[in-house]
Structures are given as structure tokens and as C-alpha cells.
Coordinates of C-alpha atoms in Angstrom, one line a residue:
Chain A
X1 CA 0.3 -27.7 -36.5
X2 CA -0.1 -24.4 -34.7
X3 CA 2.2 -21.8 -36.1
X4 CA 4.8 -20.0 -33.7
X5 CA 3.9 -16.8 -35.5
X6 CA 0.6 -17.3 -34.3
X7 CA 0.6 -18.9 -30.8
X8 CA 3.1 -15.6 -29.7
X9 CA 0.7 -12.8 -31.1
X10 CA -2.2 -15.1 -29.2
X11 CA 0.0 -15.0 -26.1
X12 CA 0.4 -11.1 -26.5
X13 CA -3.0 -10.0 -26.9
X14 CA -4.1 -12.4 -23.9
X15 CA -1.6 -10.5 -21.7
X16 CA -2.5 -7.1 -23.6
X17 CA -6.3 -8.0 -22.9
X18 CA -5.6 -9.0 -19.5
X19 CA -3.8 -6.5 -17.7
X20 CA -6.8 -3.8 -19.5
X21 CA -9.8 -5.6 -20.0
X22 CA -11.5 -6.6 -17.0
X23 CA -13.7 -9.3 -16.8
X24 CA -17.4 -9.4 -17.2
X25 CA -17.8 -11.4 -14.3
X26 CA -15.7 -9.1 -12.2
X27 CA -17.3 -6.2 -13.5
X28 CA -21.5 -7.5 -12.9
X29 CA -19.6 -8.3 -9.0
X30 CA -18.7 -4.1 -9.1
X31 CA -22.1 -3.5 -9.9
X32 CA -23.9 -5.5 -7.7
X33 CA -22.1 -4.2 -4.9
X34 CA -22.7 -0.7 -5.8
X35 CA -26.5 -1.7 -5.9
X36 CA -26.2 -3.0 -2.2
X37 CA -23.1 -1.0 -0.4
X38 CA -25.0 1.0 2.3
X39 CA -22.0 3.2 3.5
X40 CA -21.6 6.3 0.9
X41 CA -17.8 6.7 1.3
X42 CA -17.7 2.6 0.5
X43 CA -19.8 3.1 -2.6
X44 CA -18.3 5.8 -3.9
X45 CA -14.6 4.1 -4.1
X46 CA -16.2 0.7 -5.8
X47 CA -17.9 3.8 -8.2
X48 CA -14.8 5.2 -8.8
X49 CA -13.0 1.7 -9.2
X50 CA -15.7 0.8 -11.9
X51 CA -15.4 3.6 -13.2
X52 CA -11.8 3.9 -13.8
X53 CA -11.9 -0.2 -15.5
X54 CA -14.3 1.5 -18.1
X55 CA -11.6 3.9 -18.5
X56 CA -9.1 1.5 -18.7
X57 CA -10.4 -0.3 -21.9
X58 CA -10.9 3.7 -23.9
X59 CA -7.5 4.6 -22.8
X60 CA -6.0 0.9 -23.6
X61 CA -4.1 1.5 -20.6
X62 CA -3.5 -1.2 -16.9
X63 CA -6.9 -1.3 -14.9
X64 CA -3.7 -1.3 -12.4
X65 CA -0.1 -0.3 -12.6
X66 CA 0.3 -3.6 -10.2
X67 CA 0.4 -5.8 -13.3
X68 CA 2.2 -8.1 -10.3
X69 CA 3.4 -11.8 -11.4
X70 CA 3.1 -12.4 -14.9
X71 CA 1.4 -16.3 -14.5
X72 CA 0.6 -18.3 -17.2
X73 CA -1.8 -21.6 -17.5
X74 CA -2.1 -23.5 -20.5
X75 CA -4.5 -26.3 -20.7
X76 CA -3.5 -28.1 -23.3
X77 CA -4.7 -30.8 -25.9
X78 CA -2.9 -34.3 -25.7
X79 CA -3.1 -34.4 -29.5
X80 CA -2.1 -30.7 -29.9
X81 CA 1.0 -29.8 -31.8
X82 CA 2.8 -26.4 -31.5
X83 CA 5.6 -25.3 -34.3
X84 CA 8.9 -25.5 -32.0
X85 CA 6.9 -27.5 -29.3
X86 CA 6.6 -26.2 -25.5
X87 CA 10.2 -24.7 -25.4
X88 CA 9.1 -22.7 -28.5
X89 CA 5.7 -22.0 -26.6
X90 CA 7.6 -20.5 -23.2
X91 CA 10.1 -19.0 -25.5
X92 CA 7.1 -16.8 -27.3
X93 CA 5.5 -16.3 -23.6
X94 CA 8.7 -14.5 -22.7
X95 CA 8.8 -12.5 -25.6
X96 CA 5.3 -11.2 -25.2
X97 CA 5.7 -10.1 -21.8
X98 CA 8.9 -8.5 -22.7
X99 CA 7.1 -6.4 -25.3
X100 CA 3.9 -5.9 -23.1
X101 CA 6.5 -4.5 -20.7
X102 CA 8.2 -2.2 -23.5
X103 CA 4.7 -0.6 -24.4
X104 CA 3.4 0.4 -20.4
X105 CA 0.6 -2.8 -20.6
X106 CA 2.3 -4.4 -17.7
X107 CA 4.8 -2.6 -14.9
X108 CA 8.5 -3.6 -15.0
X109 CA 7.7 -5.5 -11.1
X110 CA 9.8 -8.5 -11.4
X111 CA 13.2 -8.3 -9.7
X112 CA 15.7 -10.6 -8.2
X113 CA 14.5 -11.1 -4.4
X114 CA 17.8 -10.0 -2.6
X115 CA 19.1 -6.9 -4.6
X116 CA 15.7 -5.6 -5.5
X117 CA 17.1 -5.2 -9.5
X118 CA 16.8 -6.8 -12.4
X119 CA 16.6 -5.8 -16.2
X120 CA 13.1 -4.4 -16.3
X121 CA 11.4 -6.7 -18.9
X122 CA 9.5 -9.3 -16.1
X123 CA 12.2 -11.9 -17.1
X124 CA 14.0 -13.5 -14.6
X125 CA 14.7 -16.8 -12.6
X126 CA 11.5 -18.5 -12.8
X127 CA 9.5 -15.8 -14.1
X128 CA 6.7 -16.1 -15.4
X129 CA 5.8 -19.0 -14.4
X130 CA 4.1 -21.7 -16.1
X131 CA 1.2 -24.2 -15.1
X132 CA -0.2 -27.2 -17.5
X133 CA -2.9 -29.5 -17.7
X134 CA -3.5 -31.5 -20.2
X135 CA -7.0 -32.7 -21.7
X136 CA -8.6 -34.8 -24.9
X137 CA -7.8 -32.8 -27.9
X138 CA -5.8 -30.4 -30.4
X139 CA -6.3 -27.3 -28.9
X140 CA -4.8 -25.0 -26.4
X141 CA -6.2 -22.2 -23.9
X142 CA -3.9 -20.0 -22.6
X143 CA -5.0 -18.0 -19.7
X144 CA -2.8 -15.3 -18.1
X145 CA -3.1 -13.7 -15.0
X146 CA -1.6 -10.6 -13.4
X147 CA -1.3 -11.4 -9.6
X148 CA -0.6 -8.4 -8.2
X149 CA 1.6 -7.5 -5.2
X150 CA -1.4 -6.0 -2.7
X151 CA -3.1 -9.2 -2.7
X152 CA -0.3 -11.7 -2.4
X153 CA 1.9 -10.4 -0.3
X154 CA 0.1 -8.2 2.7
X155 CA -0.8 -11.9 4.0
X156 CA -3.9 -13.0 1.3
X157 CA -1.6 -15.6 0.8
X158 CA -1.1 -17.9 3.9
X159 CA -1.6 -21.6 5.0
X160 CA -2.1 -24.4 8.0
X161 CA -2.3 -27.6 8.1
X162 CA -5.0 -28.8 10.3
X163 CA -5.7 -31.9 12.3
X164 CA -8.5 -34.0 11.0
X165 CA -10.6 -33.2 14.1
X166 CA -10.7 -29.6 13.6
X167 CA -12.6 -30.1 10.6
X168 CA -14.8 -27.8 9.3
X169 CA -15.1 -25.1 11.9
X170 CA -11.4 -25.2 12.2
X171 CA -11.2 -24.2 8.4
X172 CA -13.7 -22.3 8.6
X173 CA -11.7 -20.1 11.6
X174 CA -8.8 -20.2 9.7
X175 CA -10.4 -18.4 6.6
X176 CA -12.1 -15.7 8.7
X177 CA -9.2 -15.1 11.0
X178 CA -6.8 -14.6 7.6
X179 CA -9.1 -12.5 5.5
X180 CA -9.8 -10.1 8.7
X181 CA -5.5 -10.0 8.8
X182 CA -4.9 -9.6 5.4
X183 CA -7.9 -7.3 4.5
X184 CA -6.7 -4.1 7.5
X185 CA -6.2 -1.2 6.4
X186 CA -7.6 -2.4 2.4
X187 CA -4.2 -4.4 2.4
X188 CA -5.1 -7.0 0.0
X189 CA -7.5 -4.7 -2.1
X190 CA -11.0 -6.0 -0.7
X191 CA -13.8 -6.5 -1.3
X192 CA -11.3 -9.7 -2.8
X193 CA -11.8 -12.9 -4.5
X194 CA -11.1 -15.4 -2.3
X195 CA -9.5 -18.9 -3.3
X196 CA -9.1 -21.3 -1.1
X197 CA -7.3 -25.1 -1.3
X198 CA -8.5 -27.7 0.8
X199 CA -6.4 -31.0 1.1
X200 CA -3.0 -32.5 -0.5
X201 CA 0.3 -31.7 0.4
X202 CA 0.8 -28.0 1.4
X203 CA 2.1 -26.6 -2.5
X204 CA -1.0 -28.6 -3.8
X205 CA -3.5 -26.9 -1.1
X206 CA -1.4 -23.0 -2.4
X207 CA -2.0 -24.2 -6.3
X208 CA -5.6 -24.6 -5.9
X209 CA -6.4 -21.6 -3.8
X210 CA -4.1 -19.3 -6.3
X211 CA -6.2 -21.1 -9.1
X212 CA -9.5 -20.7 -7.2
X213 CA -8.9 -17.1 -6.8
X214 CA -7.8 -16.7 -10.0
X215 CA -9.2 -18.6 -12.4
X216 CA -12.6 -19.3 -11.3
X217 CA -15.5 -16.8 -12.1
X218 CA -17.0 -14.7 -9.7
X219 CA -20.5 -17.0 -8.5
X220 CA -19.7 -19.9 -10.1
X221 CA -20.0 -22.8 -7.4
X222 CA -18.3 -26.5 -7.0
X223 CA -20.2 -29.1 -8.0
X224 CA -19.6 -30.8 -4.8
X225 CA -22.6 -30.1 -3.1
X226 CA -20.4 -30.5 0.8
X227 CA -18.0 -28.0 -1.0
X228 CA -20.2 -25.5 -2.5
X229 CA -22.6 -24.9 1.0
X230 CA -19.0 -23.9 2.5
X231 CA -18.3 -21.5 -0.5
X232 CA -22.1 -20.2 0.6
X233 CA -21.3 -19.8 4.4
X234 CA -18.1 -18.5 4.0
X235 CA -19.2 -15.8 1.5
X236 CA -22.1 -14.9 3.9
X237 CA -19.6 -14.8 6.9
X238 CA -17.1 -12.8 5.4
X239 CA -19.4 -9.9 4.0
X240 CA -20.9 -9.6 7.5
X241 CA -17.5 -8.2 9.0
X242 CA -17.7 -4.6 7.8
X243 CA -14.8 -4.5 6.0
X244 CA -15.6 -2.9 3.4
X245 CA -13.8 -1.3 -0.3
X246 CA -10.1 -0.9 0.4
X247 CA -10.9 -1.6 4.1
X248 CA -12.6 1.7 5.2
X249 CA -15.6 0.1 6.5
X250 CA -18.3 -0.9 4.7
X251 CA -21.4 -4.3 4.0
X252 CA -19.3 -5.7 0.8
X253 CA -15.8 -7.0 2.1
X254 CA -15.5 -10.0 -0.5
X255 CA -16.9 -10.2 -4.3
X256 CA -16.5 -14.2 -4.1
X257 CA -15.4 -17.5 -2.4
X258 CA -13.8 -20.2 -4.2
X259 CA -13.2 -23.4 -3.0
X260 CA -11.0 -26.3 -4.8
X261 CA -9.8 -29.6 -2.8
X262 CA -7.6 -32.8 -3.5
X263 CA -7.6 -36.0 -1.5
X264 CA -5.3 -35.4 1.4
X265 CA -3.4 -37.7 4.2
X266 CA -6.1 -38.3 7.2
X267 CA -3.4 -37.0 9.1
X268 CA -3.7 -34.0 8.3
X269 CA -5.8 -31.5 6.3
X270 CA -3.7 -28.4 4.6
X271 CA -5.6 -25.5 4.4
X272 CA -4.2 -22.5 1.9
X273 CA -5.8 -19.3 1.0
X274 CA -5.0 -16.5 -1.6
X275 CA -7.0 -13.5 -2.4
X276 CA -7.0 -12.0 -6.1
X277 CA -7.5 -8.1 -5.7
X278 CA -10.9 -6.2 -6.6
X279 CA -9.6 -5.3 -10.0
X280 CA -9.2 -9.0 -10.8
X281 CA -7.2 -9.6 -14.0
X282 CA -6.7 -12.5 -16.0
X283 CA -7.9 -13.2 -20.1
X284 CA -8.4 -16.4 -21.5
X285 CA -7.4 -17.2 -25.4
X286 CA -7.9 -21.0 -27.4
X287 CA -6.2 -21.4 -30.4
X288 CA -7.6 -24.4 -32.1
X289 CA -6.1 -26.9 -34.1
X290 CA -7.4 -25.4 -37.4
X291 CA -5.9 -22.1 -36.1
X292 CA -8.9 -19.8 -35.4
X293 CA -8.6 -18.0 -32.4
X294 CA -11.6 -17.6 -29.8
X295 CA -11.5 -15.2 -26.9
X296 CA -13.3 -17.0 -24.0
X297 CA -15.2 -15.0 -21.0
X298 CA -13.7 -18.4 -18.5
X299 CA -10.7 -19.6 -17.8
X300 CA -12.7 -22.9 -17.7
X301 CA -9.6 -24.1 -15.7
X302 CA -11.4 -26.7 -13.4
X303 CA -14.0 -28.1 -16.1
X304 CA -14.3 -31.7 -16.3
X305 CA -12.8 -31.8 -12.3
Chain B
X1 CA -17.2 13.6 7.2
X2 CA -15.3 16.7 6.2
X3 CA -13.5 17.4 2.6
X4 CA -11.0 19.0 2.2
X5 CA -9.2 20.9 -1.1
X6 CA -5.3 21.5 -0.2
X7 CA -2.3 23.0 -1.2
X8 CA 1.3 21.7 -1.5
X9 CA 3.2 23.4 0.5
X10 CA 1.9 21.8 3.0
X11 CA 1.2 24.3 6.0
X12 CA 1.3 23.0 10.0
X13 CA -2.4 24.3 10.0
X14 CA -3.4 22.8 7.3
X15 CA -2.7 19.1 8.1
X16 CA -3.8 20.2 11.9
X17 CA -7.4 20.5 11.0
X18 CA -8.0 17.5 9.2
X19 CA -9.5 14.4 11.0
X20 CA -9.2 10.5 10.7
X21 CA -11.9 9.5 8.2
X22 CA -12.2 13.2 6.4
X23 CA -11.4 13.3 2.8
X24 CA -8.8 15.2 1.1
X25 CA -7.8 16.4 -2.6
X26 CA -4.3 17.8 -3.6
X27 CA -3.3 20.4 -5.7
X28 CA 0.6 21.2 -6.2
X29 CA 3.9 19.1 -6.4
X30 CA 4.9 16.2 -4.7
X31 CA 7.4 13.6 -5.0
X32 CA 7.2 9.6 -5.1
X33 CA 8.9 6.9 -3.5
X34 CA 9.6 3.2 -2.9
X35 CA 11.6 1.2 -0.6
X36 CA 14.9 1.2 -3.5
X37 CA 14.8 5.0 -3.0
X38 CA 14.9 5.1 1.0
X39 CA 17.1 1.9 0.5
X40 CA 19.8 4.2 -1.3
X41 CA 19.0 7.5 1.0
X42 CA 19.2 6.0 4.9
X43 CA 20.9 2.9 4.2
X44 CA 23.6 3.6 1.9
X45 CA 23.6 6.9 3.2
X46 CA 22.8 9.0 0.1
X47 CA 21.5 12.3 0.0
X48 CA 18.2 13.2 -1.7
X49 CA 19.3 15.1 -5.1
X50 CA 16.6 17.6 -4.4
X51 CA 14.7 19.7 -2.0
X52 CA 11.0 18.7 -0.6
X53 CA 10.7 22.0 1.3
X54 CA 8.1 23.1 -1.1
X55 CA 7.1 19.5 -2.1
X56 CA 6.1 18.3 1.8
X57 CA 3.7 15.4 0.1
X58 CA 5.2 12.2 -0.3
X59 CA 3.2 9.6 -2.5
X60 CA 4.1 6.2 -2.3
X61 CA 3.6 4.7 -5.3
X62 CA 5.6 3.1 -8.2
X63 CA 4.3 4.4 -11.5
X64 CA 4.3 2.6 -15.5
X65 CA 6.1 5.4 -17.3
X66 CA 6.5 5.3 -21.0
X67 CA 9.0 8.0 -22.9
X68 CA 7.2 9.2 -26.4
X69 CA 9.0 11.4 -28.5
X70 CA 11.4 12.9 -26.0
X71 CA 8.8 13.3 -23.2
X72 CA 7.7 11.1 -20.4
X73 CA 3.8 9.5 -20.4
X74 CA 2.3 8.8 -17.4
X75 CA 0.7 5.8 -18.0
X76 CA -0.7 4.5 -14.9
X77 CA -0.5 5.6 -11.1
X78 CA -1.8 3.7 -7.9
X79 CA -0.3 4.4 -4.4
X80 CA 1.0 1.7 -3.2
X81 CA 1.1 0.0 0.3
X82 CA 2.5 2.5 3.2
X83 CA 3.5 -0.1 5.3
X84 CA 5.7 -1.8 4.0
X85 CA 8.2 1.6 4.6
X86 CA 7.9 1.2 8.2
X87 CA 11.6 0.7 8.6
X88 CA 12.6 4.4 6.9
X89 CA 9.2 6.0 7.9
X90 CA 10.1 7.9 10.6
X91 CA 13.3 8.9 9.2
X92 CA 11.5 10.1 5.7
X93 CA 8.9 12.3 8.1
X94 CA 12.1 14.0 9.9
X95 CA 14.5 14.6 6.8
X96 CA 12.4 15.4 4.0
X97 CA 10.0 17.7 6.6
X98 CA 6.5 15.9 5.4
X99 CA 3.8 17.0 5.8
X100 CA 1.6 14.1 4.1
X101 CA 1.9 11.0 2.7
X102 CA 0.2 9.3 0.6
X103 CA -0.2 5.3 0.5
X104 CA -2.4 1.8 0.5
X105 CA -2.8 1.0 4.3
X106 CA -1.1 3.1 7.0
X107 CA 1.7 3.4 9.1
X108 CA 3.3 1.8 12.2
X109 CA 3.9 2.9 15.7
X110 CA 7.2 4.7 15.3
X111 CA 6.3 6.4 11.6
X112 CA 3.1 7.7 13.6
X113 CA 5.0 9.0 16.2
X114 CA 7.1 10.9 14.4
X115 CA 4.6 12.6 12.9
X116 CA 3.0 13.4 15.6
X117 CA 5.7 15.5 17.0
X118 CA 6.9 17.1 13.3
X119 CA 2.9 17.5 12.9
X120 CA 2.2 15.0 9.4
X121 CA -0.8 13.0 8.3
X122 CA -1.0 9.9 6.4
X123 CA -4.0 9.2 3.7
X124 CA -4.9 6.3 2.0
X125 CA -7.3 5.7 -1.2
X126 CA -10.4 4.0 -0.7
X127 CA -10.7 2.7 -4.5
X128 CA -8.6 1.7 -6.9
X129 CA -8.4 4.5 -10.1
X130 CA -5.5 4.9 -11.9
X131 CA -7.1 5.5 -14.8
X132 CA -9.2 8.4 -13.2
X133 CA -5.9 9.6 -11.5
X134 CA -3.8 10.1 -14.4
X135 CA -5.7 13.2 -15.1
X136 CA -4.7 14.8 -12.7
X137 CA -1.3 14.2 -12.5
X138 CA 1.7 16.3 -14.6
X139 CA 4.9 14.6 -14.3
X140 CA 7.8 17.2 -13.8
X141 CA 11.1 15.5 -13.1
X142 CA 12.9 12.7 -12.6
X143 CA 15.8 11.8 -10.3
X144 CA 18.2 8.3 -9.7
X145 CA 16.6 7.4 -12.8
X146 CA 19.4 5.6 -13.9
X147 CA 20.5 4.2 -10.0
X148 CA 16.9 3.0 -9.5
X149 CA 15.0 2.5 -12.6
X150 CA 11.9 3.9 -13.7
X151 CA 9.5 2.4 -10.9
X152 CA 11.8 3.1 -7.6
X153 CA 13.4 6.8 -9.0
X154 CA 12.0 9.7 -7.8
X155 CA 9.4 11.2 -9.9
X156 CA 8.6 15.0 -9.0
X157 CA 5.1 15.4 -10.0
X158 CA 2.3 18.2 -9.7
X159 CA -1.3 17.2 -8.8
X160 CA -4.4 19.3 -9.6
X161 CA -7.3 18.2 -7.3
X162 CA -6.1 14.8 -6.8
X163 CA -8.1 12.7 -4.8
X164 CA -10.2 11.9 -2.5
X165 CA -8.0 10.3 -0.3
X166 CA -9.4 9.3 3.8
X167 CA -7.1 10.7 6.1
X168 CA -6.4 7.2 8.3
X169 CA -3.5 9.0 10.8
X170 CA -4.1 12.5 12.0
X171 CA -1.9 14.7 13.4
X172 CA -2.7 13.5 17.2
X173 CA -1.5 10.0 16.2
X174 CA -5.5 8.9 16.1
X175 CA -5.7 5.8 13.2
X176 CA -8.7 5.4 11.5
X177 CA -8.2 1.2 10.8
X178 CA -7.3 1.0 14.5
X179 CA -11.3 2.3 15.3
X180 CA -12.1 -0.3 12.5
X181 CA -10.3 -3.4 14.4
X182 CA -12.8 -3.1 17.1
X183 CA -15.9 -2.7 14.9
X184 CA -14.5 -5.8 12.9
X185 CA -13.6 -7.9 16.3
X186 CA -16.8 -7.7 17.5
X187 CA -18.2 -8.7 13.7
X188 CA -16.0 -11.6 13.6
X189 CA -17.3 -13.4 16.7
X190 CA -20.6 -12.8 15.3
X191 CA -19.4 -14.7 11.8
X192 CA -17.5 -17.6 14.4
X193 CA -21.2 -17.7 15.2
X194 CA -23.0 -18.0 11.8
X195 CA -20.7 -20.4 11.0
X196 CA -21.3 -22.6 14.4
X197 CA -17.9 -22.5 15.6
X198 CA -17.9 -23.0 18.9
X199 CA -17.0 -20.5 21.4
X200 CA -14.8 -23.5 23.1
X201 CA -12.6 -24.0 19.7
X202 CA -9.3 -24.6 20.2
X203 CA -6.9 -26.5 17.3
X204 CA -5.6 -29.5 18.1
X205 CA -1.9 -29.2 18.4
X206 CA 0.0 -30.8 15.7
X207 CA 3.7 -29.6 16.6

């Protein structure tokens, strides 16, 4: 059995880790853009961006102050037993990000959507939110990601559902004519990750492109062959719009496309997009069932799709 | 590409010779703001508890804030989208008498033409450094603390050589992302292209 005692401090140092550490993927995506941004003024703010995420780490402080929605995916073992089960698990979650909160690691964001208050510890109806999915095993990996304001809600976030004959090229429209929207003006924080959901009902197609965006690592492709030459087009597409760091103009407008589908109606194909900013955040953590504690570089969220 | 080291107060001929798509540093005190704050002021018709003649800068941003000992930490600091404000822009450049503000995007139509009759800019970051900006940042005061909470109140603070920041609105209402649209137009029939969309697309209409 997995201690409570344990699971929480786990739970706390993923969010600590999280909303300071940035990803080595995300960071070898700042440096190769750096390496090929031809406009100076571009260069200089992913420099400055970089630069500021190695600061982050020596001054343990947010690589943003938008620590945003405080999500939460476990993927968890069907053999894996937790000391006061999932309510003791959600329970602990909340407690962590209420003490993350107390000590500056995340921003007190989360308030109630019509009065704009709320008691400034990221607790609230339905926040943070929880996602499981469940595997062979004892173990669990819990992965937390800061989603921060810029990037979901300046339109990164959008969907359509699309008639079977538009097909490709009407997805592929779709994706271009969003990420132009959502990226004016550096709205959405580009150069982004983009995640994109292809198929199901609507939620299912906005769960996969959240999760895309997310929790996929920057380059790594679908195994769907079909899939991944979409991932390659669109990526190619999208960086030849000039958009550029924070929208200023500039060759590298997106650090990655991500692509994740389910089986859909022939009806009708749902199409859903949502952009993670530049300074990506998310940490992954797997307790296993003999309690050791391993830090993992990938959410590994869709292995074994 | 001009740059440009400035000091609040804010001068008419200052702001007048900067450019859309020169960069700027600040030095002096400012104030910040989010949409709780001009909520309470033009909505609920509140005044603001201080005076911005000699603070003309606006930053809009909502900072993490930590008290130690007695004394505030400035823990992180990241403007935050401008336009989103829209609503109480044009009424923040006319009773606070701005000079600049500070923000993620830009502002709207009636924001810009406000300021360019009371003769403001608008300047946005083009990365994302928090950690670099802390630096440079003292915090000073606080006000509505307790009506607004630490994020929303309003947070006098004093910058030294804060920046660079791209000036995206000049004071002739010229809008540096509104030059950009057409570049990026013209590069987005180019991608409908790479991708083989055809020029002829239309969607099939579902409802």
C-alpha cells in the first residue's frame, strides 16, 4: 500500500517542480529556435525567455506567474492500492496546491466565474481537476500541468465539427485559420505547442488536444503513420506564417504539433485545438508499489495507445 | 529599430517620439492593474485611492506576492494580456492621464483612440521573463488590498531599466500587429498552398 504521507509530499513536489522546472524537451525546442530565428528582435525574446527558465530553477521561483489551471492526470495501476483510496488521493492533491499557493509556487488564479472572487488557495468548484486512466500494474504517475490563462483563453482553445467530406484540407484550414487568430498580437504566447483532437464526440476531440498539447513531448510523433505526416505538414505550415516569439514577427511561430484521434460518427468529424504556451509546464512523478519515487522526463500519457 | 531609456513621469514628448516596433526600458514608478480593479473604479463607481500624476505608466499585470517578515516579496511578474481591458481602456487613459501602458497583446479601436487624442502608447513584451524582470522591479505600496486580493489590488511599484518592451500603438494610433496581419495573410495563403487546400474550399454546411 502507498502511504498518504507519501503520495501528498509526491503530489507537492510534482506541482513545486512543475510550475519551476521546465522541461528538457521544451527547453532543446528554445534552443533550437534560437539556432534558426533569423529576425534579431525574435531571437532575442526566445534568449531572454530561455534565459529567464534557467533563472527560474536558481531562484526556485514560477518560470510564469500564470501558474493558470492547476490539472492533474494520474495514470494509474489496476492493482495499485493508495492508503485512504482516490478520495484520500484528491484530498492530498488539494492540499498540495493549497500549500504551493501559500509559498508563491503557483499564483492564487482560480476564482468563481461570475464574481471574479474566491479564497485564494486554487480550490474551488471543480478545481483542479482530475483525469485517470488506468493501466496493468501497482503503480501510479501523477503528472501535473499548469495551463495557463494566455494560451487557453485568447482562442488556442476552439473547436468544429466538420463534415466527412471536408476531410483533410478542411482540418487542415481549420488549424491554420485558429493558430493565426489565437497567436495576434503573441496572444497565446507562441511560438506554442499545439495539440490537436481529431474525432469522437466534441469533449473527447477538447481532451485529446488539451492532452496533446500538454502532455506529449516536444518531436515526439504518432505512431499512426496517416497521423504523424499531418503532425509534419502542419508543423511545416504553421512556422512559415511569420508569426514569430510573442507575435512580433519572426520564422519560429510553433515549437510542436500534436495530434491525438478517437473513432468518430461518419457523420461528422470534430475537430478541437488547444495551444500550451512557450514556457510549457507540466512534471511527471511515479510512485511505485514498493514506494520509491522516480521523477520521469514524459508524461508518457498516450503509451500503449 | 530605435531604443529607447525613459522616465516615469511620463512627458507628452517623450511618448511622441517613439515609433511602432521601437523598443523601450522604464525607469520610475508605475502602478498595476486588472479587470477587479477597473471593475471597482468605473463600474462601481469607486475612486482610485491615489494619484497617477506622477505614476502615468500603467502595467497590466497580476503579480505572485509573498509577505516575509513584515515586508512584501516580489516573487514573480509577467504583464498580462491588454485586451482583455478594452471595456475600461479608454476610460483608464482619460482619468488616470496615462501616458503608457504596459501589456500582452494590444488594444482595441476605442482604447487607441483615446490615446491618440490624450497622446499615450501601448507596449507589449516580446518574451516571457519574469524571472529576469524581478530585478528590476521595487514594490512600494499597496492599495484595495483587502477589497481585491493580492493579484487584482493595486500595487505601486518603481522600475529601474525595465524592459525592452516593442511599442505596438504609437501616439498616431499606428498598430504594429495590424502591419503584421497583412504580412501573415499573405503567408497563410501560401501555407493553404503547402498544404494543397484548394483555392475553391468551402465547408460543407452542417447547420
Amino acid at each position: 500500500m502507498i502511504k498518504r504521507e507519501l503520495y501528498q509530499d509526491v503530489i507537492f513536489e510534482t506541482i513545486h517542480k512543475g510550475a519551476t522546472v521546465i522541461s528538457k524537451d521544451v527547453k532543446a525546442a528554445f534552443e533550437r529556435s534560437i539556432a534558426s530565428e533569423t529576425s534579431d528582435s525574435a531571437r532575442e525574446g526566445l534568449i531572454q525567455t530561455l534565459k529567464s527558465i534557467e533563472t527560474s530553477v536558481q531562484k526556485d521561483n514560477p518560470a510564469c506567474p500564470d501558474t493558470g489551471w492547476p490539472i492533474f492526470y494520474f495514470k494509474v495501476g489496476n492493482e495499485c492500492v493508495l492508503e485512504d483510496g482516490f478520495m484520500g488521493l484528491e484530498e492530498s492533491t488539494r492540499d498540495a496546491v493549497r500549500k504551493a499557493t501559500k509559498l508563491g509556487y503557483l499564483r492564487a488564479t482560480m476564482k468563481h466565474p461570475l464574481t471574479g472572487r474566491g479564497p485564494s488557495d486554487n480550490i474551488g468548484m471543480n478545481i483542479p481537476n482530475f483525469t485517470y486512466q488506468f493501466i496493468p500494474g501497482k503503480n501510479i504517475e501523477i503528472s501535473y500541468v499548469a495551463k495557463g490563462g494566455g494560451s487557453e483563453c485568447f482562442g488556442g482553445t476552439r473547436h468544429r465539427v466538420l463534415a466527412f467530406a471536408d476531410g483533410i484540407p478542411g482540418i487542415e484550414k481549420f488549424i491554420i485559420d485558429c493558430y493565426v487568430a489565437s497567436t495576434r498580437a503573441g496572444a497565446v504566447c507562441p511560438p506554442s505547442i499545439l495539440g490537436i483532437g481529431i474525432g469522437g464526440t466534441a469533449n473527447v476531440a477538447a481532451n485529446l488536444a488539451k492532452e496533446a498539447a500538454c502532455l506529449r513531448t516536444i518531436g515526439s510523433a504518432h505512431p499512426d503513420p496517416l497521423i504523424h505526416k499531418i503532425e509534419i505538414d502542419l508543423y511545416e505550415a504553421l512556422n512559415s506564417l511569420g508569426i514569430g516569439a510573442m507575435g512580433s514577427g519572426g520564422k519560429v511561430s510553433v515549437h510542436g504539433v500534436n495530434i491525438e484521434y478517437a473513432y468518430t460518427h461518419i457523420a461528422g468529424i470534430a475537430v478541437a485545438t488547444s495551444t500550451n504556451c512557450m514556457v510549457a509546464r507540466r512534471a511527471t512523478s511515479r510512485i511505485n508499489s514498493d514506494s520509491s519515487v522516480e521523477i520521469l522526463d514524459s508524461p508518457n500519457w498516450f503509451e500503449g495507445r | 529599430m530605435a531604443i529607447h531609456y525613459l522616465n516615469i513621469p511620463l512627458k507628452d514628448q517623450d511618448v511622441e517620439s517613439l515609433n511602432i516596433g521601437d523598443l523601450v526600458y522604464i525607469s520610475g514608478p508605475f502602478f498595476t492593474c486588472r479587470s477587479l480593479l477597473q471593475h471597482y473604479i468605473f463600474d462601481d463607481a469607486h475612486d482610485l485611492p491615489f494619484s497617477t500624476r506622477k505614476e502615468n505608466c500603467l502595467i497590466h499585470v497580476g503579480p505572485i506576492v509573498v509577505k516575509e517578515n513584515d515586508k512584501w516579496r516580489l516573487v514573480s511578474f509577467m504583464p498580462t494580456s491588454s485586451i482583455r481591458f478594452e471595456k475600461w481602456g479608454a476610460r483608464s487613459v482619460e482619468t488616470w492621464g496615462l501616458k503608457m501602458i504596459v501589456g500582452k497583446t494590444t488594444m482595441g479601436e476605442k482604447t487607441t483612440a483615446m490615446m491618440v487624442e490624450k497622446k499615450c502608447v501601448h507596449v507589449s513584451p516580446q518574451s516571457v521573463s519574469p524571472n529576469l524582470w524581478i530585478d528590476h522591479i521595487k514594490i512600494k505600496d499597496v492599495y484595495l488590498f483587502d477589497e481585491l486580493g493580492t493579484i487584482e489590488a493595486a500595487w505601486q511599484m518603481e522600475a529601474d531599466k525595465l524592459g525592452p518592451f516593442i511599442v505596438d500603438i504609437d501616439t498616431k494610433g499606428k498598430n504594429l500587429f495590424d502591419r503584421l496581419d497583412i504580412t501573415i495573410a499573405a503567408n497563410k495563403e501560401k501555407a493553404y498552398a503547402m498544404l494543397n487546400i484548394p483555392k475553391d474550399f468551402e465547408y460543407t454546411k452542417l447547420y
